PDB file of C-alpha atoms and ligand atoms in Angstrom:
ATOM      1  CA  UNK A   1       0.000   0.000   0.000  1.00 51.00           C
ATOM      2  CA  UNK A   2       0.788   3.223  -0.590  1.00 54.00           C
ATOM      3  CA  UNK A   3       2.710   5.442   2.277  1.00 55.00           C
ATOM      4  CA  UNK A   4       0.362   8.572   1.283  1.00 59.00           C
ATOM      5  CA  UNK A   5      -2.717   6.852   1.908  1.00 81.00           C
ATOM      6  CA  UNK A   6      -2.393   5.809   5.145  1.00 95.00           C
ATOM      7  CA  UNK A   7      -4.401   9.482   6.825  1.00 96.00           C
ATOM      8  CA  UNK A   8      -4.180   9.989  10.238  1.00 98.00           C
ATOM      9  CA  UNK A   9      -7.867  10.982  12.039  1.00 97.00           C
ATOM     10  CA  UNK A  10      -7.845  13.382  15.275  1.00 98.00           C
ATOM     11  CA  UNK A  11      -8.315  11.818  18.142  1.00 98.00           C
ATOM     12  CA  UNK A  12      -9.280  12.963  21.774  1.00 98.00           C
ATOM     13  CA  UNK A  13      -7.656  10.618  24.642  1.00 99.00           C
ATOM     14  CA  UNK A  14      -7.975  10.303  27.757  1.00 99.00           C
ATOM     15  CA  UNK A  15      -4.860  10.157  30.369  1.00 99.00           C
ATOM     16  CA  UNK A  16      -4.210   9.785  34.217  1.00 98.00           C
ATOM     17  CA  UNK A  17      -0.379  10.741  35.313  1.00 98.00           C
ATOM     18  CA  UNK A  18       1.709   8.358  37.669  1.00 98.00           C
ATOM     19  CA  UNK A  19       1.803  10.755  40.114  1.00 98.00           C
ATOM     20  CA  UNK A  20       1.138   8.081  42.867  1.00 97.00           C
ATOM     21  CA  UNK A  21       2.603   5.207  41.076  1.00 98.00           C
ATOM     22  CA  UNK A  22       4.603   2.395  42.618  1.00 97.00           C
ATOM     23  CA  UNK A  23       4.551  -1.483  42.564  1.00 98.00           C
ATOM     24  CA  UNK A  24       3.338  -3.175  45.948  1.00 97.00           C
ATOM     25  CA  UNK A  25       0.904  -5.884  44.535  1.00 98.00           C
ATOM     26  CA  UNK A  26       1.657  -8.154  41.541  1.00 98.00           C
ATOM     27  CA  UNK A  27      -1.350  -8.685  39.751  1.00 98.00           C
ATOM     28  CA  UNK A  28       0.386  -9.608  36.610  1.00 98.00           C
ATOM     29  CA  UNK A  29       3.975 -11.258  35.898  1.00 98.00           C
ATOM     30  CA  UNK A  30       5.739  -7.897  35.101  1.00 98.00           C
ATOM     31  CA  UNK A  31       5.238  -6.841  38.657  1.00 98.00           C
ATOM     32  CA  UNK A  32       7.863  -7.302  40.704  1.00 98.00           C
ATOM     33  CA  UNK A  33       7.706  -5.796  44.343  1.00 98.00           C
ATOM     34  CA  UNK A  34      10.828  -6.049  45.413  1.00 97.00           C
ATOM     35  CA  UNK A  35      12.073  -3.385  42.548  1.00 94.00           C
ATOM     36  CA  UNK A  36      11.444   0.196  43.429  1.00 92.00           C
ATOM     37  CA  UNK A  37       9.922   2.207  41.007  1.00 95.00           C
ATOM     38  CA  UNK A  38      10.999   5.798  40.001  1.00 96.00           C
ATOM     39  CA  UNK A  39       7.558   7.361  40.034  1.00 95.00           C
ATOM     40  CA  UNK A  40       9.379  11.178  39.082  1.00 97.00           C
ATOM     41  CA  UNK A  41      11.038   9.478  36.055  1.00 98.00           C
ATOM     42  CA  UNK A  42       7.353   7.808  35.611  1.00 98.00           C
ATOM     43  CA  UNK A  43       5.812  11.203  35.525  1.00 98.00           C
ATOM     44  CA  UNK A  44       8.576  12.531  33.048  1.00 98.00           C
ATOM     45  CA  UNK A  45       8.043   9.628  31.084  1.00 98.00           C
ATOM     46  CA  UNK A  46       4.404  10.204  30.742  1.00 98.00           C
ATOM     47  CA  UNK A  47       4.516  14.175  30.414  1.00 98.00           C
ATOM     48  CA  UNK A  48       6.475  13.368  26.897  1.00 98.00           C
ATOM     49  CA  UNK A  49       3.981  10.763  25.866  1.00 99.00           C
ATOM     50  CA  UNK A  50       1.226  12.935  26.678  1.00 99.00           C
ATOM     51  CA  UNK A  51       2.976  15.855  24.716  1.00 98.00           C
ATOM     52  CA  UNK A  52       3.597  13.853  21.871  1.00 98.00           C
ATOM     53  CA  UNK A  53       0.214  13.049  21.555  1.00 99.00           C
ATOM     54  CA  UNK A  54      -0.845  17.193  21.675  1.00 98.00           C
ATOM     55  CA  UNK A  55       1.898  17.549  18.827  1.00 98.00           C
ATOM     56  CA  UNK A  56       0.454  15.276  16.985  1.00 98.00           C
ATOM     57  CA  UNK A  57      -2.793  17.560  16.989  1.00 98.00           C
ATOM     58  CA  UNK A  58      -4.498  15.099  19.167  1.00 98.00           C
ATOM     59  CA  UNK A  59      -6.913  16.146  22.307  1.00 98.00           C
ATOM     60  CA  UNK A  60      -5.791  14.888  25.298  1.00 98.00           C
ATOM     61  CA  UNK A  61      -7.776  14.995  29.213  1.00 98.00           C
ATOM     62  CA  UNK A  62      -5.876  14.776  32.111  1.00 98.00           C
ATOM     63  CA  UNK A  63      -7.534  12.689  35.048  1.00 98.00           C
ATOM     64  CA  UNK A  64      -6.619  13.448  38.567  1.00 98.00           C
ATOM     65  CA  UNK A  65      -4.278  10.780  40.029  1.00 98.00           C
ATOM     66  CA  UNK A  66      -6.016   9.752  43.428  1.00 98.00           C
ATOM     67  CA  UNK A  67      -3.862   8.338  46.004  1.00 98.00           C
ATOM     68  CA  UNK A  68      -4.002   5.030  46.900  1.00 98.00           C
ATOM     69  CA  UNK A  69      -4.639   4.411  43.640  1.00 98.00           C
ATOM     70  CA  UNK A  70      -0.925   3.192  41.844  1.00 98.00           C
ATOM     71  CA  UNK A  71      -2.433   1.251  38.746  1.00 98.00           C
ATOM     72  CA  UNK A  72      -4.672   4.703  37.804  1.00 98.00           C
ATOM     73  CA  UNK A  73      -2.210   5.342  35.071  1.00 98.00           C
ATOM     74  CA  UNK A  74      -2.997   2.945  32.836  1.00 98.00           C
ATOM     75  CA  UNK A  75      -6.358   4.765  32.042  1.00 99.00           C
ATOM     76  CA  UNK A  76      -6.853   2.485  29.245  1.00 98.00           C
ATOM     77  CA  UNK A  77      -8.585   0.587  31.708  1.00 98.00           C
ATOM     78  CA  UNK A  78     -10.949   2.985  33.380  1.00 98.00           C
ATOM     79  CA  UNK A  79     -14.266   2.080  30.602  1.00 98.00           C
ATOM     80  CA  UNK A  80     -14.491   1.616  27.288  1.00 98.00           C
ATOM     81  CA  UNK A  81     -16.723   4.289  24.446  1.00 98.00           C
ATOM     82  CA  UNK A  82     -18.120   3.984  21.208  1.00 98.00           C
ATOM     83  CA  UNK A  83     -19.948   6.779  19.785  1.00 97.00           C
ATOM     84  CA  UNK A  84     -21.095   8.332  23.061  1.00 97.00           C
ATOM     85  CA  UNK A  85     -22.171   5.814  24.791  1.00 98.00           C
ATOM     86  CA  UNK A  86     -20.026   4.226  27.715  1.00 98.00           C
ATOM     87  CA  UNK A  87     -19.551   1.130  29.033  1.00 98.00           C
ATOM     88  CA  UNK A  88     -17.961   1.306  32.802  1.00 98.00           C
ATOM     89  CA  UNK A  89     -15.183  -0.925  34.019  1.00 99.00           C
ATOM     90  CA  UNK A  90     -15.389  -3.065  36.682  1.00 98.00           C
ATOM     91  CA  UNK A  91     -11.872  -4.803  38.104  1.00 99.00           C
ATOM     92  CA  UNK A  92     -11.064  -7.919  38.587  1.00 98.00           C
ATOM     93  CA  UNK A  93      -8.668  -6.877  41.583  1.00 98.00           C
ATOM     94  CA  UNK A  94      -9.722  -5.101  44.599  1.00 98.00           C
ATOM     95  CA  UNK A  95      -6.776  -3.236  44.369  1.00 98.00           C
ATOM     96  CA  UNK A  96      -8.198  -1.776  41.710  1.00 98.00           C
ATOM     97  CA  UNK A  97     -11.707  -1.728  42.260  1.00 98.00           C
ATOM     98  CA  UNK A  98     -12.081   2.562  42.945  1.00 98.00           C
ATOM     99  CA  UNK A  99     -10.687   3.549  39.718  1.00 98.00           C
ATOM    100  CA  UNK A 100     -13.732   2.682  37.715  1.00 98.00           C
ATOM    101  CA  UNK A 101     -15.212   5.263  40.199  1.00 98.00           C
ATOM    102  CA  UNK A 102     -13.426   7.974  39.602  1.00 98.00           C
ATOM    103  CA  UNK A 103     -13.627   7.455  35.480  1.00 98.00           C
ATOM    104  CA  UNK A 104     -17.757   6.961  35.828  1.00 98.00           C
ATOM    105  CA  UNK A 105     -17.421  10.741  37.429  1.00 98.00           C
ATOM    106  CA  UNK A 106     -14.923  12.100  34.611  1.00 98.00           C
ATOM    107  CA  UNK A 107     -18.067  10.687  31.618  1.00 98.00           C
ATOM    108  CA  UNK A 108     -21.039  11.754  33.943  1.00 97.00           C
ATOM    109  CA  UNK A 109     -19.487  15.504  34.435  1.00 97.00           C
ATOM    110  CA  UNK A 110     -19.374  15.241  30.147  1.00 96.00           C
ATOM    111  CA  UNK A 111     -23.008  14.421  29.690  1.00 93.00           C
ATOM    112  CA  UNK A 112     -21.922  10.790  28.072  1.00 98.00           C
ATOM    113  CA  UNK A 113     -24.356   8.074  28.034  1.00 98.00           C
ATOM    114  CA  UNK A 114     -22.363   5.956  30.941  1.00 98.00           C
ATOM    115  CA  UNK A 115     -23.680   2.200  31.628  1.00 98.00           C
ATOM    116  CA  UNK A 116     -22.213   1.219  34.811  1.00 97.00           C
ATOM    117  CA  UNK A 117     -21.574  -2.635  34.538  1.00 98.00           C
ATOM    118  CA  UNK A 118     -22.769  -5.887  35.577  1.00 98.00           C
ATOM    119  CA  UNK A 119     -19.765  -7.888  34.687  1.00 98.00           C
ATOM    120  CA  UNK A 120     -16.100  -7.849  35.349  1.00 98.00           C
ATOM    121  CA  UNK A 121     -14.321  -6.383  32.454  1.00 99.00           C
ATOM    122  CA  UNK A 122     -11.315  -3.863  32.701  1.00 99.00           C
ATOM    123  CA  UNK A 123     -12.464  -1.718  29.405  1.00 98.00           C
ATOM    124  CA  UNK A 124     -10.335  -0.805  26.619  1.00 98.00           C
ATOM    125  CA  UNK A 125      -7.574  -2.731  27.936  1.00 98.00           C
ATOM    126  CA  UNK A 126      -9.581  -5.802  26.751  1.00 99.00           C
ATOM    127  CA  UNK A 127     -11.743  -4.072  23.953  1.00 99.00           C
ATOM    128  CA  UNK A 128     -10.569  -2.362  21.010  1.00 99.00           C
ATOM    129  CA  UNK A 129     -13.242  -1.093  18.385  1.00 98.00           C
ATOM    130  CA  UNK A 130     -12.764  -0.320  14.278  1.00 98.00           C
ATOM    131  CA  UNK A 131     -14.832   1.370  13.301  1.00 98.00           C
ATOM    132  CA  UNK A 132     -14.746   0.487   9.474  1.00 97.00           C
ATOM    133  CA  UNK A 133     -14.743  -3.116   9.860  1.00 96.00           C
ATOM    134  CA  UNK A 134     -17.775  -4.865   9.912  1.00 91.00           C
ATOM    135  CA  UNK A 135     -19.707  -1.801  10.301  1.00 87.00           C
ATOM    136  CA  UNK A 136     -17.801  -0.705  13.357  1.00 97.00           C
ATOM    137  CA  UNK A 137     -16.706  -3.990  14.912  1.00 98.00           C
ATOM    138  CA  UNK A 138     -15.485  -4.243  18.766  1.00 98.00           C
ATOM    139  CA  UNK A 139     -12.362  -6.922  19.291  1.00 99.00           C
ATOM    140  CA  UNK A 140     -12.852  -8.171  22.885  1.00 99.00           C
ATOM    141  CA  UNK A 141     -10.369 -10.392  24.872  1.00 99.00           C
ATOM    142  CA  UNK A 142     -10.755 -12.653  28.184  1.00 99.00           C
ATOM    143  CA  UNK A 143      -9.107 -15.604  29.678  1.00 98.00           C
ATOM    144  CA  UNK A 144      -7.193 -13.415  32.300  1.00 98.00           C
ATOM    145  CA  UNK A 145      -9.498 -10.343  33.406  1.00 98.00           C
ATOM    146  CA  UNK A 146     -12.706  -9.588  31.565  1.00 98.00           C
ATOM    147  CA  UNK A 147     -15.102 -11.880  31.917  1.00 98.00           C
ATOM    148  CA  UNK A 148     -16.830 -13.634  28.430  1.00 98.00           C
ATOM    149  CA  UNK A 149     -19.779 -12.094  29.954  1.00 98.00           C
ATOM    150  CA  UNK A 150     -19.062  -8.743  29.985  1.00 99.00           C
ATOM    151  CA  UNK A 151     -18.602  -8.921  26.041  1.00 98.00           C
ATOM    152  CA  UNK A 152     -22.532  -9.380  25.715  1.00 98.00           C
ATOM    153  CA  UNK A 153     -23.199  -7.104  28.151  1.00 98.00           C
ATOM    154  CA  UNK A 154     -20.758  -4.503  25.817  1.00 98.00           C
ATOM    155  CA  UNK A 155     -22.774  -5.260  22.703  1.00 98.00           C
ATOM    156  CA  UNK A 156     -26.023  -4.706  24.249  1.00 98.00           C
ATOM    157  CA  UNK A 157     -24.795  -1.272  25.795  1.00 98.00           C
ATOM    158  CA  UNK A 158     -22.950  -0.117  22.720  1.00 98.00           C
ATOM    159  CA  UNK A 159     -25.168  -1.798  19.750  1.00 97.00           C
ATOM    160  CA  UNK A 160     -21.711  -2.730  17.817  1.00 97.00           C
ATOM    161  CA  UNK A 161     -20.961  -6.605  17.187  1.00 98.00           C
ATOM    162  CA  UNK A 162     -18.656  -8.068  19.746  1.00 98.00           C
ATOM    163  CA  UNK A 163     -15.933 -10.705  19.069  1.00 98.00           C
ATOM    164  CA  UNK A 164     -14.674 -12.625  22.002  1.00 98.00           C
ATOM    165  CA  UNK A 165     -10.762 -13.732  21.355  1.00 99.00           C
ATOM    166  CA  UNK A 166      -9.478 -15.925  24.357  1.00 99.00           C
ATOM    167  CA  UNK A 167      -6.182 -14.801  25.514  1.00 99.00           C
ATOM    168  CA  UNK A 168      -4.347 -17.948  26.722  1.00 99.00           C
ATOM    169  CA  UNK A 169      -0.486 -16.472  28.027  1.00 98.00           C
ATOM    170  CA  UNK A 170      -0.587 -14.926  30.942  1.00 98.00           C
ATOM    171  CA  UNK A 171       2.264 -12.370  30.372  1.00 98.00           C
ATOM    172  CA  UNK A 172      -0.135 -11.065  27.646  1.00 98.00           C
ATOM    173  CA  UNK A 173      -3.381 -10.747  29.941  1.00 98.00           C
ATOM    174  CA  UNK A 174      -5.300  -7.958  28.333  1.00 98.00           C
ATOM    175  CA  UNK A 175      -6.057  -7.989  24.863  1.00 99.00           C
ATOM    176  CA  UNK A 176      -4.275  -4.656  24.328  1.00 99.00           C
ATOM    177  CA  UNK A 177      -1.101  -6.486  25.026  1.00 99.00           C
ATOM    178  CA  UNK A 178      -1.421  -8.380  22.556  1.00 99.00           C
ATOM    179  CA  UNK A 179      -3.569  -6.683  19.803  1.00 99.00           C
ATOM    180  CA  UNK A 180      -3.567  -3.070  18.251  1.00 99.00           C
ATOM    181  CA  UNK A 181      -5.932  -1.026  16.139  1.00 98.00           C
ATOM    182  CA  UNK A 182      -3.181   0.621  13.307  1.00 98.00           C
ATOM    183  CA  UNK A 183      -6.671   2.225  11.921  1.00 98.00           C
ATOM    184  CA  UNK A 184     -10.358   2.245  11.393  1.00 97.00           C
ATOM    185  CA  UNK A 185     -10.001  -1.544   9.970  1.00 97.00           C
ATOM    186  CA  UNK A 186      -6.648  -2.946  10.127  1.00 98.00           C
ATOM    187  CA  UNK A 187      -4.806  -4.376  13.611  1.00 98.00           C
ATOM    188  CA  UNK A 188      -1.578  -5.689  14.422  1.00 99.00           C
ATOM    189  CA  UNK A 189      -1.368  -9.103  16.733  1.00 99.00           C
ATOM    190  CA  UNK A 190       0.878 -11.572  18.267  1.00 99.00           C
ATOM    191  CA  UNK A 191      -1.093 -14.754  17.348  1.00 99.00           C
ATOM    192  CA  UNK A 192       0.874 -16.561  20.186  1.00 99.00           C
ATOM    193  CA  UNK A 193      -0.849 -14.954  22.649  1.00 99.00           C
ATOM    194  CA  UNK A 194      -4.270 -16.541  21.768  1.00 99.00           C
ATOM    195  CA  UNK A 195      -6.040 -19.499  21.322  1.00 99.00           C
ATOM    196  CA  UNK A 196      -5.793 -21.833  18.428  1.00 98.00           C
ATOM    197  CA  UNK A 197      -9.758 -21.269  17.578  1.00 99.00           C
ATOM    198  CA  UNK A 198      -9.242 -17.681  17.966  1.00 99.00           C
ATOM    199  CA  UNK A 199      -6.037 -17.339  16.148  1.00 99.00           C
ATOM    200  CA  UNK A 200      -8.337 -19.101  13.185  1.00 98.00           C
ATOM    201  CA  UNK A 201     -10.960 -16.245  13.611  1.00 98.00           C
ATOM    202  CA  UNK A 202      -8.381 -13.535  13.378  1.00 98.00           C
ATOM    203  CA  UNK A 203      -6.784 -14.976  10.275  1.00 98.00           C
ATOM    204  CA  UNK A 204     -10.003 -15.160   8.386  1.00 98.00           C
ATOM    205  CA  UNK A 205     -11.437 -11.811   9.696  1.00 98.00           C
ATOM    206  CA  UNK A 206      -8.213  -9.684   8.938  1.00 98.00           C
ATOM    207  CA  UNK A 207      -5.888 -11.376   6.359  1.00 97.00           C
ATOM    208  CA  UNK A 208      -4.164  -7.786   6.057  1.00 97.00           C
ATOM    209  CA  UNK A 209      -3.003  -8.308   9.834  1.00 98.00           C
ATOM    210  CA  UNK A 210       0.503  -6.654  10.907  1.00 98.00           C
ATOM    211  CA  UNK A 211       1.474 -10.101  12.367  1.00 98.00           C
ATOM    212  CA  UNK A 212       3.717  -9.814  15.255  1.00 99.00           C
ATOM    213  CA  UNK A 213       6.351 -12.194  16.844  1.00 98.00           C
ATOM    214  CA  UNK A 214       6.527 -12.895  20.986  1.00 98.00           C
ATOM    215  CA  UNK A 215       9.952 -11.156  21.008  1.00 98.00           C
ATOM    216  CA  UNK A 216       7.676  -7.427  20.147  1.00 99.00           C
ATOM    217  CA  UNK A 217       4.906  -8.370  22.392  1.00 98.00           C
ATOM    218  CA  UNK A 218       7.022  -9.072  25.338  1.00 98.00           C
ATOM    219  CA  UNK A 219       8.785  -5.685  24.217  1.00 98.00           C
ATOM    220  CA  UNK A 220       5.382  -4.405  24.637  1.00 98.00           C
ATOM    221  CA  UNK A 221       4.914  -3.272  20.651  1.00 98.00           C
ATOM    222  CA  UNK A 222       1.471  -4.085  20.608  1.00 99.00           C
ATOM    223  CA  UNK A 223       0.847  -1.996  23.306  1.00 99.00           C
ATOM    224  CA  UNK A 224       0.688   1.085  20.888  1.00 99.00           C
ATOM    225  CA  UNK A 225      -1.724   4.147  19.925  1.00 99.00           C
ATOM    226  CA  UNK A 226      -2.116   5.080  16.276  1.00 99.00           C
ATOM    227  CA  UNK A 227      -3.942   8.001  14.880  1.00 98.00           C
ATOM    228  CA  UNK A 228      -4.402   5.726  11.581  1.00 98.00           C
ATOM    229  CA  UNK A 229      -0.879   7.421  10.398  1.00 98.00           C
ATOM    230  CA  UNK A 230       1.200   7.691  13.188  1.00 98.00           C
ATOM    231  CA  UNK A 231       1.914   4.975  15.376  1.00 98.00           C
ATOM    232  CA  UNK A 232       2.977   5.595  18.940  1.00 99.00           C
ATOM    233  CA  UNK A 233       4.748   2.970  20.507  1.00 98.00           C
ATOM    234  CA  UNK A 234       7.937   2.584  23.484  1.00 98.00           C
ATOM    235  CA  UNK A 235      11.765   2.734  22.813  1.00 98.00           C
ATOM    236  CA  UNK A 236      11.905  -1.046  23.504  1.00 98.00           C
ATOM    237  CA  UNK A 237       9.730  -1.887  20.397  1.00 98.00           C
ATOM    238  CA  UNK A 238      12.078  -0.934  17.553  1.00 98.00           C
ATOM    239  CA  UNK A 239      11.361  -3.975  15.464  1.00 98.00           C
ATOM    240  CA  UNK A 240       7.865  -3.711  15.834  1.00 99.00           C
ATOM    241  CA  UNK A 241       8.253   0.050  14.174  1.00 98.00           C
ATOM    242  CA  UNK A 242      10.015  -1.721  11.713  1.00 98.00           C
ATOM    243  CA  UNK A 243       7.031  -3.573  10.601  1.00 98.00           C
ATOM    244  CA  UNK A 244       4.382  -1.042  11.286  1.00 98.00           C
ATOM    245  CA  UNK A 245       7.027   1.357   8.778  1.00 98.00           C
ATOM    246  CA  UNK A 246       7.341  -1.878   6.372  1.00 98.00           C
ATOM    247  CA  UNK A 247       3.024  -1.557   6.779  1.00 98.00           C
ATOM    248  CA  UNK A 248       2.887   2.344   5.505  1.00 97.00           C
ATOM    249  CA  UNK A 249       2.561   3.663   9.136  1.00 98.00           C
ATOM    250  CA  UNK A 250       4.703   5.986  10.691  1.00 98.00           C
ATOM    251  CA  UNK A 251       6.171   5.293  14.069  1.00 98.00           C
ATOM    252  CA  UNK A 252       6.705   7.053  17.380  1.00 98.00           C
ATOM    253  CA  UNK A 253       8.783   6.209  19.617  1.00 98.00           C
ATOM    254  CA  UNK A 254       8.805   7.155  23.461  1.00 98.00           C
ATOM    255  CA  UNK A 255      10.707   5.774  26.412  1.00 98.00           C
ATOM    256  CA  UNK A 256       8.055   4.285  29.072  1.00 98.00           C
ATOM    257  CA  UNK A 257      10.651   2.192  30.403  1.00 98.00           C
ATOM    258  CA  UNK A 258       8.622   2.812  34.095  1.00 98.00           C
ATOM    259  CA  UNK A 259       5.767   1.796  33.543  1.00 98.00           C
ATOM    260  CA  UNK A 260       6.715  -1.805  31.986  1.00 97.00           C
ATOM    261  CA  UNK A 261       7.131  -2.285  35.620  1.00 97.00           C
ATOM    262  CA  UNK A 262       3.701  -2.298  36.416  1.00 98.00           C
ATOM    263  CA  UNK A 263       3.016  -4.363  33.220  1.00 98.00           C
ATOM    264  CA  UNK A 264       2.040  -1.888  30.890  1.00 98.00           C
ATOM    265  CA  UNK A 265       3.056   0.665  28.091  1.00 98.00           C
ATOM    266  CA  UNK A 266       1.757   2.943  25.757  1.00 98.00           C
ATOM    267  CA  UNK A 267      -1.509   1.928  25.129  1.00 98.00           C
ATOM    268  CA  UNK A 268      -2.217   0.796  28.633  1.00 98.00           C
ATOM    269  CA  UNK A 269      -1.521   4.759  29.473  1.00 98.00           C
ATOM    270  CA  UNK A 270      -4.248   5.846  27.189  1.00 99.00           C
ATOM    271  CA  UNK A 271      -7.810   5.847  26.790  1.00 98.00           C
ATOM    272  CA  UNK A 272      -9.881   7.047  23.511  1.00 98.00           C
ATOM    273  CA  UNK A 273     -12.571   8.687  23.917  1.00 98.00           C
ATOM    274  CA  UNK A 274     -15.107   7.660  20.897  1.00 98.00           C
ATOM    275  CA  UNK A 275     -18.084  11.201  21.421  1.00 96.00           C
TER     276      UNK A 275
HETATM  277  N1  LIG B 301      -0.659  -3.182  36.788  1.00 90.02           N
HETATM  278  C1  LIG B 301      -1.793  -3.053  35.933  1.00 90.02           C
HETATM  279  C2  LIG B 301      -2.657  -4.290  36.058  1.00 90.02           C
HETATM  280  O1  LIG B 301      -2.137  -5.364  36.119  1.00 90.02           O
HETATM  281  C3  LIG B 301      -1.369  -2.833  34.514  1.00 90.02           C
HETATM  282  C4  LIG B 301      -2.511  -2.545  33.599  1.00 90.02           C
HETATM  283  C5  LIG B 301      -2.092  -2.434  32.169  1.00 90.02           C
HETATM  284  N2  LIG B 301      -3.153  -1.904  31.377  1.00 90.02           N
HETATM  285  C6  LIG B 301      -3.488  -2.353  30.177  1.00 90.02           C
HETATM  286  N3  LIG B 301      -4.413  -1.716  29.525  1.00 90.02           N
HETATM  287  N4  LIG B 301      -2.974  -3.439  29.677  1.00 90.02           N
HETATM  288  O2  LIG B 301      -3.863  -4.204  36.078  1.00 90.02           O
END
């Protein structure tokens, strides 16, 4: 494909700095308790990622950090929204249980239709929507934190088809760890990181897949945020830029060496909001 048509579309994010960040529960294999983090580098980390994105001509909201509250940075996981309408989080870990709270205030102060949820699922961390597939298709993953439950529960709040993938590797425990919008229809995946059935319905749904190896998920490279032109995506991940570059994207790269800590990256630090 050609390099000119790939178009980037404004986006408007949503973002939560590490203000309070550490690592004192392991919820995931990244975390490791016994390192000490460096939340000031964390912040400084972020604060480029964030500006980046505004450079880019992109919208970003800042979310108050609440303390207590070290996970809050990956916002990604705060709810999930598809043409106005909302669909609230709910954690699987008590640990992080009060974030979902303070993202239902952030939609209800901006007069978004917000459905608070019956079912565990830890939003766009495990859903990620294109719009111009399938007329507007939502890519859902469980096996590690949303429940299969929660993706019916997403279709019948947002009216968009639902696709459950099962996620079978634990180092790769939300589906954005694993699988990436590049644009309205096409996504980037490690098919490692699922299960055999689902790797089937991937390969029939999107033969035009970025395929990814385990060495750029584990570098977190799926773990990215494109604008449908430029791809955003950590200092780690240089052979995944590679292929998104080899794809007709153009990648970003920023140092979020931190927050791998906590078992996240880029994407994990970013929530779209879809008005
Ligand atoms: N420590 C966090 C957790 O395990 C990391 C969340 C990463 N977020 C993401 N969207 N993958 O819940």
């Amino acid at each position: 494909m050609n390099h000119s048509e790939r178009q980037p579309r404004n986006r408007t994010y949503l973002m939560c700095p590490p203000e309070h960040f550490t690592v004192e529960y392991a919820i995931n294999p990244w975390m490791d308790t016994t390192v000490p983090v460096d939340a000031a580098l964390a912040v400084k980390q972020w604060s480029v990622l964030r500006d980046t994105l505004g450079d880019l001509g992109h919208t970003v909201h800042v979310l108050d950090a609440v303390p207590g509250l070290p996970d809050m940075v990956y916002a990604a996981n705060g709810a999930f929204s598809v043409d106005g309408a909302v669909y609230g989080a709910r954690f699987r870990f008590p640990e992080r249980a009060a974030e979902a709270d303070a993202h239902a205030a952030f939609y209800g102060a901006g007069g978004w239709r917000f459905a608070g949820p019956a079912h565990i699922n830890e939003g766009e961390g495990d859903f990620a929507y294109l719009p111009a597939a399938y007329g507007g298709l939502v890519l859902a993953g469980y096996g590690f934190r949303t429940d299969p439950s929660a993706h019916a529960e997403a279709q019948e709040v947002l009216g968009r088809p639902v696709l459950s993938l099962r996620l079978v590797d634990p180092a790769f425990y939300h589906l954005d760890t694993a699988l990436a919008a590049l644009d309205d229809r096409t996504i980037a995946y490690y098919p490692g990181a699922f299960s055999e059935g689902s790797q089937r319905v991937l390969a029939q749904l999107f033969p035009d897949a970025v395929i990814a190896d385990r060495e750029d998920a584990e570098a977190f490279g799926l773990n990215l945020v494109s604008d449908g032109r430029h791809v955003i995506l950590n200092t780690e991940a240089i052979a995944m830029g590679d292929r998104v570059r080899a794809a007709g994207y153009h990648p970003v790269h920023v140092d979020l060496s931190e927050l791998k800590r906590g078992g996240g990256s880029v994407k994990c630090a970013v929530a779209e909001l879809r008005p």
